[in-house]
Amino acid sequence: MWIHKNCKKSLEIHKKNVKFYFKILKFKIKKKKTLHPTPDHHKNALDELHDLKLNYTQIPAKEVASRIISSLRPLMSSQFGRSFLYSTTDEFIKHFKENSNELIGMESSEELLKIITACDQLRFSPSNDNNSDRESLISNSIELVRNFPKDK
């Protein structure tokens, strides 16, 4: 079979371009997969809470409570949906009581409610100077995260 010289060159160039295109496409797919790794909410929450435990005496009580809640929110949203991130405490507790036992179990449910309630008391109580209460709350939060079911 006879192929014109220019056509043959053109065909070779086309093949090279196709191979190059697929290499780029493959690279982009690999890059996309590595750009957005799934966050480990358990590890992040534990890291934040351990850091807080080291520094809680230098932080106001309201800030301690806020940091505990903010470290738990991503973990909670992975179990209860993104709406938890934007819920008030009362809204979350109402939703939580309806669905928590089947999602995380009775023991974790009760402990989480205690922690959320204690954080609210710590944030809004005029007498919140007791460091041992803060340390206990942080320790309970760490224990809750350790025993919390893995993300869905």
Short mmCIF file of C-alpha atoms in Angstrom, two decimals:
data_model
loop_
_atom_site.label_atom_id
_atom_site.label_comp_id
_atom_site.label_asym_id
_atom_site.label_seq_id
_atom_site.Cartn_x
_atom_site.Cartn_y
_atom_site.Cartn_z
CA MET A 1 0.00 0.00 0.00
CA TRP A 2 1.34 3.33 -1.03
CA ILE A 3 0.99 6.38 1.27
CA HIS A 4 2.08 9.79 0.25
CA LYS A 5 5.11 11.08 2.17
CA ASN A 6 3.29 14.11 3.60
CA CYS A 7 0.34 12.01 4.69
CA LYS A 8 2.64 9.58 6.42
CA LYS A 9 4.31 12.42 8.32
CA SER A 10 0.97 13.90 9.17
CA LEU A 11 -0.24 10.55 10.50
CA GLU A 12 2.86 10.16 12.69
CA ILE A 13 2.43 13.67 14.10
CA HIS A 14 -1.21 12.94 14.81
CA LYS A 15 -0.30 9.73 16.68
CA LYS A 16 2.24 11.63 18.79
CA ASN A 17 -0.31 14.33 19.59
CA VAL A 18 -2.88 11.75 20.66
CA LYS A 19 -0.33 10.01 22.93
CA PHE A 20 0.68 13.37 24.39
CA TYR A 21 -2.96 14.31 24.99
CA PHE A 22 -3.62 11.07 26.87
CA LYS A 23 -0.51 11.55 29.00
CA ILE A 24 -1.71 15.02 29.99
CA LEU A 25 -5.20 13.70 30.69
CA LYS A 26 -3.81 10.92 32.87
CA PHE A 27 -1.64 13.42 34.76
CA LYS A 28 -4.61 15.73 35.37
CA ILE A 29 -6.70 12.86 36.75
CA LYS A 30 -3.91 11.84 39.14
CA LYS A 31 -3.42 15.44 40.18
CA LYS A 32 -7.14 15.90 40.86
CA LYS A 33 -7.21 12.82 43.09
CA THR A 34 -4.31 14.07 45.20
CA LEU A 35 -5.52 17.67 45.46
CA HIS A 36 -8.54 16.93 47.64
CA PRO A 37 -7.76 14.17 50.10
CA THR A 38 -10.59 13.34 52.47
CA PRO A 39 -9.94 15.07 55.78
CA ASP A 40 -9.54 12.88 58.84
CA HIS A 41 -12.03 14.56 61.17
CA HIS A 42 -11.07 12.34 64.10
CA LYS A 43 -7.38 13.20 63.85
CA ASN A 44 -8.05 16.90 63.32
CA ALA A 45 -10.40 17.08 66.30
CA LEU A 46 -7.95 15.20 68.52
CA ASP A 47 -5.07 17.44 67.45
CA GLU A 48 -7.07 20.59 68.17
CA LEU A 49 -8.30 19.31 71.53
CA HIS A 50 -4.83 18.18 72.63
CA ASP A 51 -3.45 21.58 71.69
CA LEU A 52 -6.24 23.21 73.66
CA LYS A 53 -5.49 21.00 76.67
CA LEU A 54 -1.92 22.31 76.69
CA ASN A 55 -2.99 25.97 76.62
CA TYR A 56 -6.43 26.19 78.23
CA THR A 57 -5.23 28.07 81.34
CA GLN A 58 -4.08 31.00 79.19
CA ILE A 59 -7.35 31.23 77.26
CA PRO A 60 -10.64 32.76 78.49
CA ALA A 61 -13.38 30.26 79.35
CA LYS A 62 -15.62 31.40 76.48
CA GLU A 63 -12.80 30.79 74.02
CA VAL A 64 -12.16 27.30 75.45
CA ALA A 65 -15.82 26.40 74.94
CA SER A 66 -15.82 27.84 71.42
CA ARG A 67 -12.69 25.90 70.48
CA ILE A 68 -14.14 22.65 71.79
CA ILE A 69 -17.31 23.14 69.73
CA SER A 70 -15.37 24.21 66.62
CA SER A 71 -13.15 21.13 66.87
CA LEU A 72 -16.20 18.86 67.18
CA ARG A 73 -18.29 20.46 64.41
CA PRO A 74 -16.54 18.84 61.40
CA LEU A 75 -16.73 15.47 63.10
CA MET A 76 -20.42 15.98 63.84
CA SER A 77 -21.14 17.19 60.32
CA SER A 78 -19.62 14.00 58.92
CA GLN A 79 -22.18 12.02 60.93
CA PHE A 80 -25.22 14.32 60.90
CA GLY A 81 -24.80 16.20 57.63
CA ARG A 82 -23.51 19.64 56.77
CA SER A 83 -26.52 21.35 58.31
CA PHE A 84 -24.91 20.82 61.72
CA LEU A 85 -22.24 23.35 60.80
CA TYR A 86 -24.87 26.08 60.62
CA SER A 87 -27.20 25.01 63.45
CA THR A 88 -27.64 26.68 66.79
CA THR A 89 -27.16 24.51 69.85
CA ASP A 90 -30.91 24.18 70.36
CA GLU A 91 -31.53 23.28 66.71
CA PHE A 92 -28.79 20.69 66.78
CA ILE A 93 -29.96 19.13 70.05
CA LYS A 94 -33.50 18.81 68.71
CA HIS A 95 -32.29 17.09 65.52
CA PHE A 96 -29.69 15.12 67.44
CA LYS A 97 -32.15 13.61 69.92
CA GLU A 98 -34.27 12.33 67.05
CA ASN A 99 -31.42 10.62 65.15
CA SER A 100 -28.41 10.13 67.40
CA ASN A 101 -28.93 6.67 68.85
CA GLU A 102 -28.92 4.92 65.50
CA LEU A 103 -26.03 7.04 64.19
CA ILE A 104 -23.54 6.98 67.05
CA GLY A 105 -25.05 4.88 69.85
CA MET A 106 -26.63 5.72 73.17
CA GLU A 107 -23.47 6.22 75.25
CA SER A 108 -21.79 8.60 72.77
CA SER A 109 -25.10 10.45 72.35
CA GLU A 110 -25.42 11.17 76.04
CA GLU A 111 -21.77 12.21 76.35
CA LEU A 112 -22.02 14.56 73.38
CA LEU A 113 -25.12 16.23 74.83
CA LYS A 114 -23.30 16.70 78.16
CA ILE A 115 -20.33 18.28 76.39
CA ILE A 116 -22.47 20.62 74.29
CA THR A 117 -24.48 21.68 77.35
CA ALA A 118 -21.32 22.20 79.42
CA CYS A 119 -19.80 24.31 76.62
CA ASP A 120 -22.90 26.49 76.54
CA GLN A 121 -22.74 26.91 80.31
CA LEU A 122 -19.05 27.75 80.09
CA ARG A 123 -19.69 30.35 77.38
CA PHE A 124 -22.63 32.07 79.05
CA SER A 125 -22.08 31.60 82.79
CA PRO A 126 -20.77 34.60 84.72
CA SER A 127 -18.75 32.35 87.06
CA ASN A 128 -16.56 30.27 84.78
CA ASP A 129 -13.16 30.66 86.41
CA ASN A 130 -12.69 27.03 87.47
CA ASN A 131 -9.79 25.59 85.46
CA SER A 132 -10.49 22.03 86.61
CA ASP A 133 -13.94 22.20 84.99
CA ARG A 134 -12.34 23.31 81.74
CA GLU A 135 -9.72 20.57 81.86
CA SER A 136 -12.38 17.96 82.59
CA LEU A 137 -14.50 19.21 79.69
CA ILE A 138 -11.53 19.02 77.31
CA SER A 139 -10.63 15.51 78.53
CA ASN A 140 -14.24 14.35 78.09
CA SER A 141 -14.24 15.80 74.57
CA ILE A 142 -11.04 13.95 73.71
CA GLU A 143 -12.50 10.71 75.03
CA LEU A 144 -15.69 11.27 73.02
CA VAL A 145 -13.73 11.79 69.80
CA ARG A 146 -11.66 8.65 70.44
CA ASN A 147 -14.83 6.56 70.88
CA PHE A 148 -16.82 8.24 68.13
CA PRO A 149 -17.71 6.09 65.08
CA LYS A 150 -15.60 6.68 61.99
CA ASP A 151 -16.92 8.95 59.23
CA LYS A 152 -19.60 7.65 56.90
#
